[in-house]
Each structure stands twice: as structure tokens, then as C-alpha cells.
Coordinates of C-alpha atoms and ligand atoms in Angstrom, one line a residue:
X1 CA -59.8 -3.8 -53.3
X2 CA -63.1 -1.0 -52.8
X3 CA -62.6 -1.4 -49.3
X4 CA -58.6 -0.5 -48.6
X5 CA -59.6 2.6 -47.7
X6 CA -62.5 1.4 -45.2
X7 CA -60.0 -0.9 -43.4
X8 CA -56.6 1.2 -43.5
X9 CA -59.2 3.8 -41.3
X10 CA -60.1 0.7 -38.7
X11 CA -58.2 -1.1 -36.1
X12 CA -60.6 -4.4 -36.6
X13 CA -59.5 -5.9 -32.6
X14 CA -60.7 -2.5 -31.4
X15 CA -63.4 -1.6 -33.0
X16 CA -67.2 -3.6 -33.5
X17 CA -67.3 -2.7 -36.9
X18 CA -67.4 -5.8 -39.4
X19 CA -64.5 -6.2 -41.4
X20 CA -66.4 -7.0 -44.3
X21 CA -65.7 -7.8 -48.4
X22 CA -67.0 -6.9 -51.3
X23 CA -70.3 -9.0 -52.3
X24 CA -71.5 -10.7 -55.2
X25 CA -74.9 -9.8 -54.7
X26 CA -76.6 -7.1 -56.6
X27 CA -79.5 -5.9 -54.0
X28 CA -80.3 -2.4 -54.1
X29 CA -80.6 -1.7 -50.2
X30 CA -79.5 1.2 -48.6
X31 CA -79.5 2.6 -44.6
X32 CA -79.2 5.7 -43.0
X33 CA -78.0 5.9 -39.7
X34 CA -77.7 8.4 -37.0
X35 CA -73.7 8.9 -35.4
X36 CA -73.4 10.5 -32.6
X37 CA -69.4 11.3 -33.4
X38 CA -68.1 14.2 -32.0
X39 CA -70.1 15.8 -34.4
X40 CA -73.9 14.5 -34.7
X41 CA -74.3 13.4 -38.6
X42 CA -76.4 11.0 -40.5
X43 CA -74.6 8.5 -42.7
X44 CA -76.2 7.8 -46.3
X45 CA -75.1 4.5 -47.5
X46 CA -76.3 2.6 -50.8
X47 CA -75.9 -0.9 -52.0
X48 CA -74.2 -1.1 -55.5
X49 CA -71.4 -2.7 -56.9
X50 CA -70.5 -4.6 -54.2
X51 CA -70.1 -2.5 -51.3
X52 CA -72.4 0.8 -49.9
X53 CA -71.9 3.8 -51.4
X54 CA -71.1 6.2 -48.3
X55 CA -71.8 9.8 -48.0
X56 CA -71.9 11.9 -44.6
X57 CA -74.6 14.2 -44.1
X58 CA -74.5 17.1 -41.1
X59 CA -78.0 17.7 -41.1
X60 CA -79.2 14.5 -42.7
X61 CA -82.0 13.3 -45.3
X62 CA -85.3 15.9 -45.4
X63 CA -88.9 14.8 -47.2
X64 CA -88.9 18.6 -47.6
X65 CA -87.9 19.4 -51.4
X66 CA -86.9 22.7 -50.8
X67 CA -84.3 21.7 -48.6
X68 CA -80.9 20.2 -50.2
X69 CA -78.3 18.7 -48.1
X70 CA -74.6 18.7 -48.0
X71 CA -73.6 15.1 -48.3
X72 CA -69.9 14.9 -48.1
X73 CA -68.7 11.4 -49.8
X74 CA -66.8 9.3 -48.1
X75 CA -65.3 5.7 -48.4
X76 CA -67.2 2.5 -49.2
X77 CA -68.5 0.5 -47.0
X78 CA -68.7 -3.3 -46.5
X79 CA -72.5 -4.4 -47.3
X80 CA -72.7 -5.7 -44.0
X81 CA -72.4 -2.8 -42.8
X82 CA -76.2 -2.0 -43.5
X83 CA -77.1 -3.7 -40.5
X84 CA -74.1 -2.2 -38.0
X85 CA -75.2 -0.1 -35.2
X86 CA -73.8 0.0 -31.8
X87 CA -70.8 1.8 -29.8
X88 CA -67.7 2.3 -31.2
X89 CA -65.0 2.7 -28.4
X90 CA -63.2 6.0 -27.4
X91 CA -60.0 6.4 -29.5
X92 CA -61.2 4.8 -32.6
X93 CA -62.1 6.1 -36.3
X94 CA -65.8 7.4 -35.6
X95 CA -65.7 7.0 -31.9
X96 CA -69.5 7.2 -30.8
X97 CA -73.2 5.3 -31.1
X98 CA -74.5 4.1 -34.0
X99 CA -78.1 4.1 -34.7
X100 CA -79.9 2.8 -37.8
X101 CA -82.6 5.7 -38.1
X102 CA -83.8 3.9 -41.5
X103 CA -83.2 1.1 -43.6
X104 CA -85.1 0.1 -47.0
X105 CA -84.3 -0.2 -50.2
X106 CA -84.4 1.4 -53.1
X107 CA -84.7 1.6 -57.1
X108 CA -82.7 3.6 -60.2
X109 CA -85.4 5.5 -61.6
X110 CA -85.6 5.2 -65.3
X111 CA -83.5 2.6 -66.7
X112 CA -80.5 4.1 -64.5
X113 CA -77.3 2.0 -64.1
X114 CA -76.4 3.0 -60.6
X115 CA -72.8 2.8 -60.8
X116 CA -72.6 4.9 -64.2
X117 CA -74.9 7.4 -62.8
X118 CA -72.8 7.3 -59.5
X119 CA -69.4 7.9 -61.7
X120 CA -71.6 10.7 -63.4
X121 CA -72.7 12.3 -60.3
X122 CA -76.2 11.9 -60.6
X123 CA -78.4 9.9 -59.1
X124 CA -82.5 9.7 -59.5
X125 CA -83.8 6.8 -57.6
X126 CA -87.1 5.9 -55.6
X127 CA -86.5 5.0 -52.1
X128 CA -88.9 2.2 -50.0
X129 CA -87.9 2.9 -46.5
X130 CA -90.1 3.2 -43.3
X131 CA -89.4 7.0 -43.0
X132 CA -88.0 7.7 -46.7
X133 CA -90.4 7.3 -49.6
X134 CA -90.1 8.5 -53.0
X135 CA -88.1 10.0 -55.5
X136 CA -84.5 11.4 -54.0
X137 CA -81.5 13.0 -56.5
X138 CA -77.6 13.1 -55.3
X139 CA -75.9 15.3 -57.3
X140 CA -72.5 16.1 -57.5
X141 CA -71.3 19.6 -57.0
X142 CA -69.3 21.0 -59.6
X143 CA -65.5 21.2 -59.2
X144 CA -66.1 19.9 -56.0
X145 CA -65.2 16.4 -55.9
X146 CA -66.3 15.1 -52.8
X147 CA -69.3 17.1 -51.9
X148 CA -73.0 16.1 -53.2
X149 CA -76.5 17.8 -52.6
X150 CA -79.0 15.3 -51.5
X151 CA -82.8 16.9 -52.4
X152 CA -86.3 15.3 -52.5
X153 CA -88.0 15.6 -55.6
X154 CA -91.2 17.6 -54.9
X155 CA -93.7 14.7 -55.7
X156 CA -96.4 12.9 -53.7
X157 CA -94.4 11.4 -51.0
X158 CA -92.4 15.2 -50.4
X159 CA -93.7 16.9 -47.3
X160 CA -93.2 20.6 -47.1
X161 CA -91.7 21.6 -43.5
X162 CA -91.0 18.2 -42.3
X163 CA -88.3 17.6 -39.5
X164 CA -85.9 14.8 -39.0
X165 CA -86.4 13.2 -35.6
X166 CA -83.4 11.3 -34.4
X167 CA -84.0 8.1 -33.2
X168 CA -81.0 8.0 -30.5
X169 CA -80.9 7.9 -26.8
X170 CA -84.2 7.0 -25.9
X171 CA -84.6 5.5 -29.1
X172 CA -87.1 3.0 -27.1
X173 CA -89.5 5.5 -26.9
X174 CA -89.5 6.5 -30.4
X175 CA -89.0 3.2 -31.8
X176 CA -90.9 -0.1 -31.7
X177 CA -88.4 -2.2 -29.6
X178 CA -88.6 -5.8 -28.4
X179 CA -88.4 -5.4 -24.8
X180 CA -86.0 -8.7 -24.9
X181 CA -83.3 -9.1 -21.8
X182 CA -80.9 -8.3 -24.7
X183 CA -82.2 -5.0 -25.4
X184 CA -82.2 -4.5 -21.6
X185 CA -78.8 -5.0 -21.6
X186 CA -77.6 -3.0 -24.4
X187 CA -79.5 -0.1 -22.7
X188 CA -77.8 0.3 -19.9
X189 CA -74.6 -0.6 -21.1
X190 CA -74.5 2.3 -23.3
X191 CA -76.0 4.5 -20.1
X192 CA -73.0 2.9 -18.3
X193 CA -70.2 3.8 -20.6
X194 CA -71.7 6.8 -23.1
X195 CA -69.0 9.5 -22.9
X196 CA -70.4 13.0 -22.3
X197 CA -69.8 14.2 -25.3
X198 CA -71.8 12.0 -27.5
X199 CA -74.9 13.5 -25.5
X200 CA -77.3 14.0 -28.5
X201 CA -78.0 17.4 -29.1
X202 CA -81.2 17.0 -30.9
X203 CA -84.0 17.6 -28.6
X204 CA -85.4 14.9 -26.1
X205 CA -88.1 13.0 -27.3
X206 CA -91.7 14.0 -27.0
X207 CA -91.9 12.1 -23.2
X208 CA -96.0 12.4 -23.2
X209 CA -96.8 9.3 -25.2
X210 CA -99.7 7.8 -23.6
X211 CA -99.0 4.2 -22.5
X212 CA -101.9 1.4 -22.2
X213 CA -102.4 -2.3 -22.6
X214 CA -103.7 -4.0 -25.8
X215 CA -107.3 -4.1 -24.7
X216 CA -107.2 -0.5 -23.5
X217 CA -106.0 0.2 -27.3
X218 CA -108.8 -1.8 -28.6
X219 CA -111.8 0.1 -25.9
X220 CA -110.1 3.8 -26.3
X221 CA -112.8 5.4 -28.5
X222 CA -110.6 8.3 -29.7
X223 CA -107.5 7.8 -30.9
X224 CA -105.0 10.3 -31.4
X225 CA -101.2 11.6 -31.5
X226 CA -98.8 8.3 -30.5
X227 CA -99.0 5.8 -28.1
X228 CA -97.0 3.3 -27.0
X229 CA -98.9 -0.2 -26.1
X230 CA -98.0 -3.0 -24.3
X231 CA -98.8 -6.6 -26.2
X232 CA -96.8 -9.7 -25.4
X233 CA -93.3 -9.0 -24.3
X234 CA -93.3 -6.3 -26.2
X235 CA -93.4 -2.4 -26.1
X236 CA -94.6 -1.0 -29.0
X237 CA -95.3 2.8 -30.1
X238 CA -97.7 3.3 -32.5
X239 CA -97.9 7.3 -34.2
X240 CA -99.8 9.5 -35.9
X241 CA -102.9 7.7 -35.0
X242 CA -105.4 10.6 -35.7
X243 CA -103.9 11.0 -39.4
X244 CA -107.2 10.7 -41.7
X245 CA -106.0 7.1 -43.8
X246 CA -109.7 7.7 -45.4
X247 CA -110.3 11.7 -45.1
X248 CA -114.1 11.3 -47.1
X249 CA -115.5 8.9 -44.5
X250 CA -113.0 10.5 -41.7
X251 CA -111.7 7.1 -40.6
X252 CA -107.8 7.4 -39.1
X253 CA -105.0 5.2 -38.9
X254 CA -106.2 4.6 -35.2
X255 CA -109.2 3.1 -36.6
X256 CA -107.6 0.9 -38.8
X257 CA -104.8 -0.2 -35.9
X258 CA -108.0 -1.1 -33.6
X259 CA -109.5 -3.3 -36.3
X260 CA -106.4 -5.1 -36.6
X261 CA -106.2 -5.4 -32.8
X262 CA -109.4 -6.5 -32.6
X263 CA -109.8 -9.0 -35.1
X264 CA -105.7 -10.4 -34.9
X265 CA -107.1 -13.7 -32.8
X266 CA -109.1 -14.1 -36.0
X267 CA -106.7 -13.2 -39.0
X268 CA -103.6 -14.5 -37.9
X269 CA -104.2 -18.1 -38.8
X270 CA -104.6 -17.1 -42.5
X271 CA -101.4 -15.0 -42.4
X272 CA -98.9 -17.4 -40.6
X273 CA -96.5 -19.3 -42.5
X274 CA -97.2 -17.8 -45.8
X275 CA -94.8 -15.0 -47.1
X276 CA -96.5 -12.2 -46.9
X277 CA -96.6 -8.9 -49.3
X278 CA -97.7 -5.9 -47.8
X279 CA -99.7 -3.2 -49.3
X280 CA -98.4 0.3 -48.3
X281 CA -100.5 3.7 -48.0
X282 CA -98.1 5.8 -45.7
X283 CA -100.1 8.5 -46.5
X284 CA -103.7 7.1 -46.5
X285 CA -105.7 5.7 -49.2
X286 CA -105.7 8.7 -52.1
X287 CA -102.3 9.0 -51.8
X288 CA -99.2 6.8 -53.2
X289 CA -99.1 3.4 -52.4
X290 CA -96.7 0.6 -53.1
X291 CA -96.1 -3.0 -53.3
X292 CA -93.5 -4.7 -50.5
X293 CA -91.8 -7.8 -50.7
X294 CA -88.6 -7.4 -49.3
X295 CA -88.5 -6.7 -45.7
X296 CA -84.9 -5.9 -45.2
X297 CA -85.4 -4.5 -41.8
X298 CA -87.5 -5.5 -39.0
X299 CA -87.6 -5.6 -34.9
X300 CA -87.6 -9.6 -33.7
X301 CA -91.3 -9.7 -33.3
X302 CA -91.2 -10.0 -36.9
X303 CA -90.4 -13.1 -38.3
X304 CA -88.7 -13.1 -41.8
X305 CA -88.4 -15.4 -44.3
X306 CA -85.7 -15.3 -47.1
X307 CA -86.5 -16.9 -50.7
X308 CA -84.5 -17.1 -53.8
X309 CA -86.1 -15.0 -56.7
X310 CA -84.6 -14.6 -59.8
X311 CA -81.3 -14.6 -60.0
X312 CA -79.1 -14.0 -57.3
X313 CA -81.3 -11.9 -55.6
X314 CA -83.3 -13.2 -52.6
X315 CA -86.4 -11.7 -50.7
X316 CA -86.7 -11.6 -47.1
X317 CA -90.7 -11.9 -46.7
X318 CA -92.6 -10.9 -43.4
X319 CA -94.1 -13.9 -41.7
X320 CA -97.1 -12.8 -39.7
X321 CA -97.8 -14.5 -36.7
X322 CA -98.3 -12.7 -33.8
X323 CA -99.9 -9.5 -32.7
X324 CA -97.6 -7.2 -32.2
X325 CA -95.9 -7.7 -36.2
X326 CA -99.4 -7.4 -37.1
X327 CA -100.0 -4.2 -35.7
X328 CA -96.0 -2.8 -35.9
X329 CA -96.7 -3.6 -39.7
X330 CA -99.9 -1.6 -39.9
X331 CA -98.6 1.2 -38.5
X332 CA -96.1 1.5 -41.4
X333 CA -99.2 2.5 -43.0
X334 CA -99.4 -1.5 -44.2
X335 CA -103.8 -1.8 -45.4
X336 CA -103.7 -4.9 -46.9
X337 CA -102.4 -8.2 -46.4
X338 CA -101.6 -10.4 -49.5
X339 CA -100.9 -13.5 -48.2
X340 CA -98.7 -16.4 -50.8
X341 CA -101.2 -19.7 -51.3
X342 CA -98.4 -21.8 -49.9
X343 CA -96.7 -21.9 -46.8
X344 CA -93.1 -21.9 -46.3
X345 CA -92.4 -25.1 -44.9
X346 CA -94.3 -26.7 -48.3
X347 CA -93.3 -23.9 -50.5
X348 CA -93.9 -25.6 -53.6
X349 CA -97.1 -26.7 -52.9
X350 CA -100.6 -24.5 -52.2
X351 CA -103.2 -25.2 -49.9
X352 CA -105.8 -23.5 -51.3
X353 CA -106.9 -23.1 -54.6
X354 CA -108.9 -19.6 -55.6
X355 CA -111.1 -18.3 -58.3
X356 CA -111.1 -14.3 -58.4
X357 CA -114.6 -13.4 -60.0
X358 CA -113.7 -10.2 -61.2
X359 CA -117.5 -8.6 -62.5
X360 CA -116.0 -5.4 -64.3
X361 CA -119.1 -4.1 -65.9
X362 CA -121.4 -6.7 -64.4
X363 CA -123.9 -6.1 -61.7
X364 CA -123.6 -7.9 -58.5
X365 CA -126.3 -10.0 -58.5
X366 CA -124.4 -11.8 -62.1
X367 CA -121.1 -12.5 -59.7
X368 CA -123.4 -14.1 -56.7
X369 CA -124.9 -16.2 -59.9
X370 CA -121.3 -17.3 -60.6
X371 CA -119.9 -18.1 -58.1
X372 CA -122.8 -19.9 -57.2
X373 CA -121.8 -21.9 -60.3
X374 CA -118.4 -22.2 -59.6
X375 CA -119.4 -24.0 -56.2
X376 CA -121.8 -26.5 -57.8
X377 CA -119.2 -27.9 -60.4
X378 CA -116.9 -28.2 -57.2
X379 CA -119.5 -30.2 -55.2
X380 CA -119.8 -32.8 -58.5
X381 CA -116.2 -33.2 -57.9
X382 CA -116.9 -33.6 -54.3
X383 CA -115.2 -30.4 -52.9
X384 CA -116.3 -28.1 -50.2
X385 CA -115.4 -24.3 -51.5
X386 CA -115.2 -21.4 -49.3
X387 CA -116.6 -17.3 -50.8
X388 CA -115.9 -14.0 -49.2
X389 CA -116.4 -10.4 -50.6
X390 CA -112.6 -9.4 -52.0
X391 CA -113.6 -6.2 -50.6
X392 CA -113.1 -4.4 -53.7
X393 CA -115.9 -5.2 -56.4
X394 CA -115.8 -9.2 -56.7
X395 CA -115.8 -12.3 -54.8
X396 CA -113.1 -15.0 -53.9
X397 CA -113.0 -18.4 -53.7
X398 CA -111.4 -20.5 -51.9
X399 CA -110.9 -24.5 -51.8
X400 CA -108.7 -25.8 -49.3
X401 CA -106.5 -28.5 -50.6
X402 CA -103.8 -31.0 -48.8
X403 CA -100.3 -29.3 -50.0
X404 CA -99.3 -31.7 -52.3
X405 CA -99.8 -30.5 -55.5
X406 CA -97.5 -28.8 -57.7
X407 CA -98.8 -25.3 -58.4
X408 CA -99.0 -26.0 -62.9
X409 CA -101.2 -28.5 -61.7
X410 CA -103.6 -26.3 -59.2
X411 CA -103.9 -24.1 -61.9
X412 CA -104.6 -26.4 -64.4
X413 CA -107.6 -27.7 -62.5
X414 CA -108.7 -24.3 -61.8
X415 CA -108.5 -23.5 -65.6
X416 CA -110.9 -26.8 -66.3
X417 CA -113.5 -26.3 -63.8
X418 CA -113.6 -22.5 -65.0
X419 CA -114.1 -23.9 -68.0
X420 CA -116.8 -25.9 -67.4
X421 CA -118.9 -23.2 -65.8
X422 CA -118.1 -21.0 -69.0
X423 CA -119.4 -23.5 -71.1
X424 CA -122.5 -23.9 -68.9
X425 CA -123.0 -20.2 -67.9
X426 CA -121.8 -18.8 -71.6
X427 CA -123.9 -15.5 -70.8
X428 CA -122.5 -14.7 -68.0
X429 CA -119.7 -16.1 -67.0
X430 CA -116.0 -15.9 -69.3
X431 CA -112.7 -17.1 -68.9
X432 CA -111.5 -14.3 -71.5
X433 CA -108.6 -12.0 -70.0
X434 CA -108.8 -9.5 -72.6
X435 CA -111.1 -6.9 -71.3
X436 CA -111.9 -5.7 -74.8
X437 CA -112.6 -8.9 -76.1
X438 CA -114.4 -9.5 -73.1
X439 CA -118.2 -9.5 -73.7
X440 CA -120.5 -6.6 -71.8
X441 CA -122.0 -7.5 -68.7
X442 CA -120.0 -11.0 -68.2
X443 CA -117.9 -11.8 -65.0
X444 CA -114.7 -13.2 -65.4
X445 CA -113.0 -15.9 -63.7
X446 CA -109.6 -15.6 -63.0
X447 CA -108.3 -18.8 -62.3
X448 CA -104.5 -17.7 -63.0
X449 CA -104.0 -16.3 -59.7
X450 CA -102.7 -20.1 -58.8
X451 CA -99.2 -19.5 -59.1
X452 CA -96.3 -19.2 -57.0
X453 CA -95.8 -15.8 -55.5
X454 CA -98.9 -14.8 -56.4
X455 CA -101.7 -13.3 -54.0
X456 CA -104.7 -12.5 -53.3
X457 CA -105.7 -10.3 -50.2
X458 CA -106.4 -12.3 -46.5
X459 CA -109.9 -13.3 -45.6
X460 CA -110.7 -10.2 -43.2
X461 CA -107.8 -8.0 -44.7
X462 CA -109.1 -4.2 -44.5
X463 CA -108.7 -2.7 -48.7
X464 CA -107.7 0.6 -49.8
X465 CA -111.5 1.3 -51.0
X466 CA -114.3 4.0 -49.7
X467 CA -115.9 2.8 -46.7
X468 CA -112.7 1.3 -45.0
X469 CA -114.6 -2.1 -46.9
X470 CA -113.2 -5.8 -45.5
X471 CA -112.7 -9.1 -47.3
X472 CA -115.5 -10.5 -45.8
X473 CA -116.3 -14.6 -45.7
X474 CA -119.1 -15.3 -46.4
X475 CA -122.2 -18.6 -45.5
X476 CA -123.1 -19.3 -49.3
X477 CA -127.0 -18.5 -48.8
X478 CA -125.6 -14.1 -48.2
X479 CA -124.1 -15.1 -51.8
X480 CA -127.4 -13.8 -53.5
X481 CA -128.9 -10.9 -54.7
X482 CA -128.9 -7.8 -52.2
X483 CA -125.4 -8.4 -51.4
X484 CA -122.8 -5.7 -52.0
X485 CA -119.4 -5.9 -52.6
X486 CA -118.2 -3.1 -49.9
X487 CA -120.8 -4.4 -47.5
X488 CA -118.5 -5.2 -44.5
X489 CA -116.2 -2.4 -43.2
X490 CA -113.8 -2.4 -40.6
X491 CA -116.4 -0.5 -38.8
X492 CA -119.1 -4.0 -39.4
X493 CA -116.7 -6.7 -39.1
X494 CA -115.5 -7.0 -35.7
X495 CA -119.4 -7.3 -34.6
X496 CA -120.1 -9.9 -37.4
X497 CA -117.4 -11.6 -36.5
X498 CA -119.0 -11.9 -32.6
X499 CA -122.4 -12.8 -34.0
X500 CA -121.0 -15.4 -36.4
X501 CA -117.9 -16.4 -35.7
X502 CA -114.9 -17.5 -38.2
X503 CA -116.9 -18.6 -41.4
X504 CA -113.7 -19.5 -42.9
X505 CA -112.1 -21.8 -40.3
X506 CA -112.9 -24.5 -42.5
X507 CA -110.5 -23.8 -45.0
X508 CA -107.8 -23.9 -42.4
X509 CA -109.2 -27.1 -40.9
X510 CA -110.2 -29.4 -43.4
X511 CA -107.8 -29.7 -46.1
X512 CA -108.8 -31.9 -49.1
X513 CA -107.8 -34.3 -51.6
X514 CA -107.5 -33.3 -55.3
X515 CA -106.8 -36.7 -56.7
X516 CA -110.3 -37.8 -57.1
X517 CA -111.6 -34.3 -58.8
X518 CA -108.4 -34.1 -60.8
X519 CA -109.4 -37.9 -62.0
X520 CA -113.0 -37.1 -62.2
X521 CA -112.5 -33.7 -64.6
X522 CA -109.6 -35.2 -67.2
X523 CA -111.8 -37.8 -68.0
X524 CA -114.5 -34.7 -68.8
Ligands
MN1 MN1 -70.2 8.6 -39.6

């Protein structure tokens, strides 16, 4: 029914476009994408209701909130059109190439109900894409039915003077492509058969990108502008490396992409499998940052996996397990890396179970004490546990476990031996989550992180703290006094990391049973 209009426009044997229907799903997606018609435009589509929401815009989205744009609304869409991009032939509605030139999603600000505020013609909402961030408004001209204004609210994530860059024709070098035979293909098919008049008129892209291999990345001591590397099959183009990600200590996004580089032999193994959320600064650490789950959009280096949440909706997670995601994902502005504790093929079940000694008010030297503590009622139960600097202000620890335990009862364990180095500890350690009931100087252990979905950041993640700092493992003789929190940076690591080598591989390697501890401590 929302889409008569859609198909009375569309010869469906003629034209690549899906036919589509209306979904049932309620995901709040939307895509812009670049049509090179006989008049370049962007297309603004968002998910609600059913179907995309469609407006055309001649000059497209801007980050600059001075700048308002004519967005002339047109029919719905199917949903599956989010993902559509391609030629459509000569002689058909739209004739021309497609390009997605960015896909996200996005959320009602306030309490908003899309459609109301779509029939009111007003829309506030926050969008999470890879170039669109922020707080957007649509508004409806007056006495003007069809035509909207689409302007940036002038908040953190507006940038004064910004310019769109399309993404077509030669969209390879200003995208991060797969260089897969199919991608050849499509390449010069389009060369082949691209009429003349869907020549893009924006201006060719910037043709000076440096190009170099993975270890030339990883040895190039300054790092600036964009450059595209070559790492597995793939070509990938990495921007705005000299942009200051931590402007007090002058470390750039070029620093934090060779880190990554550098250590991915290393991290990777704690990242595959496991759904992954990704911890966004696009703008470096003092500015915005946000939370991603749901990767609606990614090239075929990174693996995806979808999971029901609740409801109908279901999140499509980034599985890291190769380089080139790694680094494609960092240079979304992606710090940390908050890997689940299970992995996907044993969702259910963790593999690890972790204490978070969070110190608040209490000096470093009372966490070492801790988790010290925490160890030595593991070893009575006869388990091996793993410590590493969180990066931030506490510790983490880790106890690698065969996945076969239900989550409820990971945690419950968790909760009993926390418990038991409370009661033997009582003036410095606490299980109390209240902070103001919480007594001064104690160090709380935060055994409830054992759940499903929840996170904790990688072993050798970089975090969004002064001095660039790393979660760091540890050998439990550093975890004494004259240790520091922020001690390893990304500066630090990669050298430690030659000296010492993977003090965590144990936790991926020797997995171990609960059933004699979980015996052992109910009987307690
Ligand atoms: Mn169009």
C-alpha cells in the first residue's frame, strides 16, 4: 500500500531496483546516497513505519549549521532499498549510478514518535553514521507541502565550513574498498557503459594520496593527510591522519592507526569471535563520543554478526578478525575495543570470567592489594587468573573458563568469591555498588560485569584517557606498589610487548573447569 507510488514509477524487468514491501521491523536506519541522475542529487532516506522515508536533496546533507538544505520529499521507499546502489539503465525512472555515500542509523531525539513528528513536519533526531554525526532537524516548509529544510543543529559534532565530498567515480580512492574480482568487475563495467552525461560534476578526487604497504605504515615516523595502504587483498585509505585524537600530549589518529597496526598480530585473538562494541571519538578524545553496536554498514573485510535483542530488533555486531577491519574500524575514529565474554558460536556461554576493581577514591597500591586477594581465593579453588591495567584507573581480571556455563551462574560465582575476599579484606575491599554508601578509601569489585552483552575493554585496547594509556596485562609480581594505572601507552606497549611477549596468551590457551571451584565454594 506505502509503496504504489514507488512501483507505479518502476518497470521492475528493467530496472535493478528491488521491488521491495513494507517491513515489520521497527529499526531506525537511514542512508544517504549520491545519484548521479541527470541532475547530481543526494537521496535522504529514513527507516520508519515500514518503509524509508525519502527526500531529494540538490546539494545534499552539510555538518555546517549555518547551512540548510532544500530537501524535496519524495515517495517511500522499500527498506531494502538502504542497501541499493548500482546503475540504473538509460530510459528508466532515475536513470544513472547509485552510490551509498553514508549509511548509519539514527535516533528520535526526546521521546519523539517518528512518524507523528514526520506527519508534523518536524523532525529532531541524532544520527550515528560514518560521515553524519549528531543532532539533524527536517522541517517542513510552510504552505509548501513537499519541500523540507534539512539543517545541523550547531552542537559538538557541527563543523563550520565543511564540504560534502562525493564518493562517486573513483569512489575506490576515497573509499575503503575490498579489492575482490567482483569489485573489479563492477569497475569497469560502469567505465564500459557510463553514459556521458552522468560524468560527475563534483571535482575529481584529491589523486595525491600516498600509497605504501602495511609495514611501511607501521615504520613511517610522520603521519599525515590520507593514505591509502595495502594489507591483505585489500586497499584501504586511511584519512585525516595528522588530526590531534589527544591535542594535550599531541598524539594523532596516525599514531593511534600505527599502534593498532603494530600490535594487530597480538590483539586480534582476543577480538575474534566475540561481538564486538566499538567506542567512537570521531573527533578525538575531549570531544563527543558514542557507544556502537549496530554495524549496519560495512566493506567485506568486516565480518558481521546479527543477534536478536529485544524485541524484534536485531544487531548486526562487527566481528574482528583480521587487520584490515581492525584498522578500517579505527579510522572511524573507533579507540576502544569492548569485546562480549562469549563468542558467537557458544553465545550463551563465557569464556572468561572478570572482576573490574574499580578503586574510586583508593590509592593504587590498595587495588594491587586486592586483586592480589582476589587471585589467592582463586588459587584455593585451583584457578589460574590473569590481571592487566584497564587503562583507566583500575585493574581487570580475568579467568579463563571452558564455555559451558550459563552466564547467572558465572556471575554467581563471581559474586561468592568477591564475597569471600570482602569478608577477608573488609577494610579495603567492598562489594557495595552504591558509591555513597560505599566506604572512603575501599576498592570495589564489580563482579556484575558477567552478563550477556556486557563488556569490558580488550587486553591491549588503547582508552580515551591522557597519555594515549593501554589495557596492559600484566605478570602478577608488576601488581604491587609503584605501579600506575596509565603506565603503558600506545607509545610503551608495542616495545613491552617485544621484550615480553603476550602475557595474556594463557587465557586464550588454557581454558578451565568451573565444576570443582563451583563445588568447592557452595559448600563455603
Ligand atoms: Mn534520486
Amino acid at each position: 500500500m506505502a509503496l504504489e507510488t514507488y512501483r507505479k514509477k518502476r518497470d521492475f524487468e528493467r530496472t535493478p531496483e528491488p521491488r521491495g514491501q513494507v517491513a515489520h521491523s521497527e529499526r531506525r536506519r537511514f542512508v544517504a546516497q549520491e545519484h548521479h541522475a541527470s541532475r547530481l542529487h543526494y537521496d535522504f532516506r529514513l527507516e520508519m513505519g515500514g518503509v524509508l522515508k525519502s527526500w531529494a536533496i540538490p546539494k545534499g546533507p552539510s555538518l555546517d549549521s549555518r547551512q540548510k538544505r532544500l530537501s524535496v520529499q519524495v515517495e517511500d521507499h522499500p527498506v531494502s532499498y538502504l542497501h541499493f546502489h548500482g546503475e540504473i539503465a538509460e530510459g528508466n525512472y532515475g536513470a544513472g549510478q547509485v552510490y551509498t555515500w553514508d549509511i548509519g542509523t539514527y535516533q528520535m531525539v526526546g521521546s519523539q514518535d517518528p512518524l507523528a513528528a514526520y506527519a508534523d513536519g518536524k523532525l529532531s533526531f541524532d544520527f550515528f553514521g560514518e560521515k553524519l554525526h549528531g543532532q539533524f532537524n527536517l522541517v517542513r516548509m510552510k504552505n509548501r507541502e513537499n519541500q523540507w529544510l534539512l539543517i545541523k543543529s550547531p552542537d559538538e559534532f557541527a563543523q563550520p565550513s565543511w564540504r560534502l565530498e562525493p564518493v562517486g567515480k573513483g569512489a575506490a580512492t576515497t573509499r575503503a574498498t575490498a579489492k575482490s574480482s567482483r569489485t573489479k568487475k563492477a569497475g569497469t563495467r560502469t567505465e564500459r557503459r557510463a553514459p556521458k552525461r552522468s560524468e560527475p560534476r563534483a571535482k575529481a578526487p584529491k589523486s595525491s594520496s600516498a600509497s605504501m604497504t602495511l609495514s611501511q605504515f607501521v615504520e613511517s615516523k610522520t603521519l599525515a593527510g590520507d593514505v591509502q595502504v595495502r594489507a591483505d587483498d585489500a586497499n584501504l585509505l586511511l584519512t585525516h591522519l595528522d588530526k590531534l585524537y589527544w591535542p594535550k600530549e599531541g598524539i594523532t589518529k596516525g599514531d593511534l592507526l600505527r599502534y593498532y597496526a603494530q600490535v594487530a598480530p597480538t590483539i586480534l585473538p582476543y577480538l575474534a569471535h566475540r561481538p564486538l562494541i566499538l567506542k567512537r571519538y570521531p573527533n578525538g578524545v575531549d570531544a563527543p563520543f558514542f557507544f556502537q553496536h549496530d554495524l549496519t554498514h560495512a566493506p567485506a573485510f568486516v565480518h558481521r554478526q546479527s543477534l536478536e535483542s529485544a524485541g524484534e530488533r536485531s544487531i548486526d555486531y562487527a566481528i574482528v578478525d583480521n587487520t584490515v577491519a581492525l584498522l578500517y574500524l579505527t579510522n572511524l575514529g573507533t579507540i576502544e575495543e569492548h569485546p562480549w565474554h562469549s563468542r558467537v558460536e557458544n553465545i550463551d556461554h563465557p569464556d572468561w570470567v572478570v572482576f573490574d576493581l574499580d578503586p574510586e577514591d583508593a590509592p593504587f597500591e590498595t587495588v594491587c592489594e586486592v586483586a592480589q586477594a582476589v587471585r589467592q581465593a582463586l588459587a584455593l579453588l585451583g584457578l589460574q587468573a590473569y590481571a592487566k591495567t584497564s587503562g583507566s584507573r583500575g585493574l581487570h581480571i580475568l579467568v579463563p573458563i571452558e564455555p559451558r556455563y550459563e552466564y547467572v551462574q558465572v556471575a554467581d560465582f563471581a559474586e561468592r568469591v568477591a564475597g569471600q575476599v570482602v569478608q577477608a579484606h573488609p577494610k579495603c575491599a567492598t562489594v557495595e555498588r552504591s558509591l555513597s554508601r560505599r566506604q572512603a578509601g575501599h576498592v570495589y569489585i564489580d563482579y556484575m560485569q558477567n552478563a550477556k552483552g556486557k563488556s569490558i575493554a580488550a587486553p591491549y585496547s588503547v582508552r580515551a584517557r591522557p597519555g594515549a594509556s593501554v589495557s596492559a596485562p600484566l605478570e602478577w609480581a608488576e601488581v604491587q606498589k609503584g605501579l600506575y594505572p596509565r603506565q603503558f601507552t600506545l607509545e610503551s606497549l608495542p616495545a613491552r610487548l617485544r621484550e615480553r611477549g603476550d602475557l595474556f596468551r594463557g587465557v586464550l590457551d588454557h581454558p578451565q573447569t568451573l565444576d570443582g571451584a563451583l563445588a568447592q565454594i557452595q559448600k563455603q
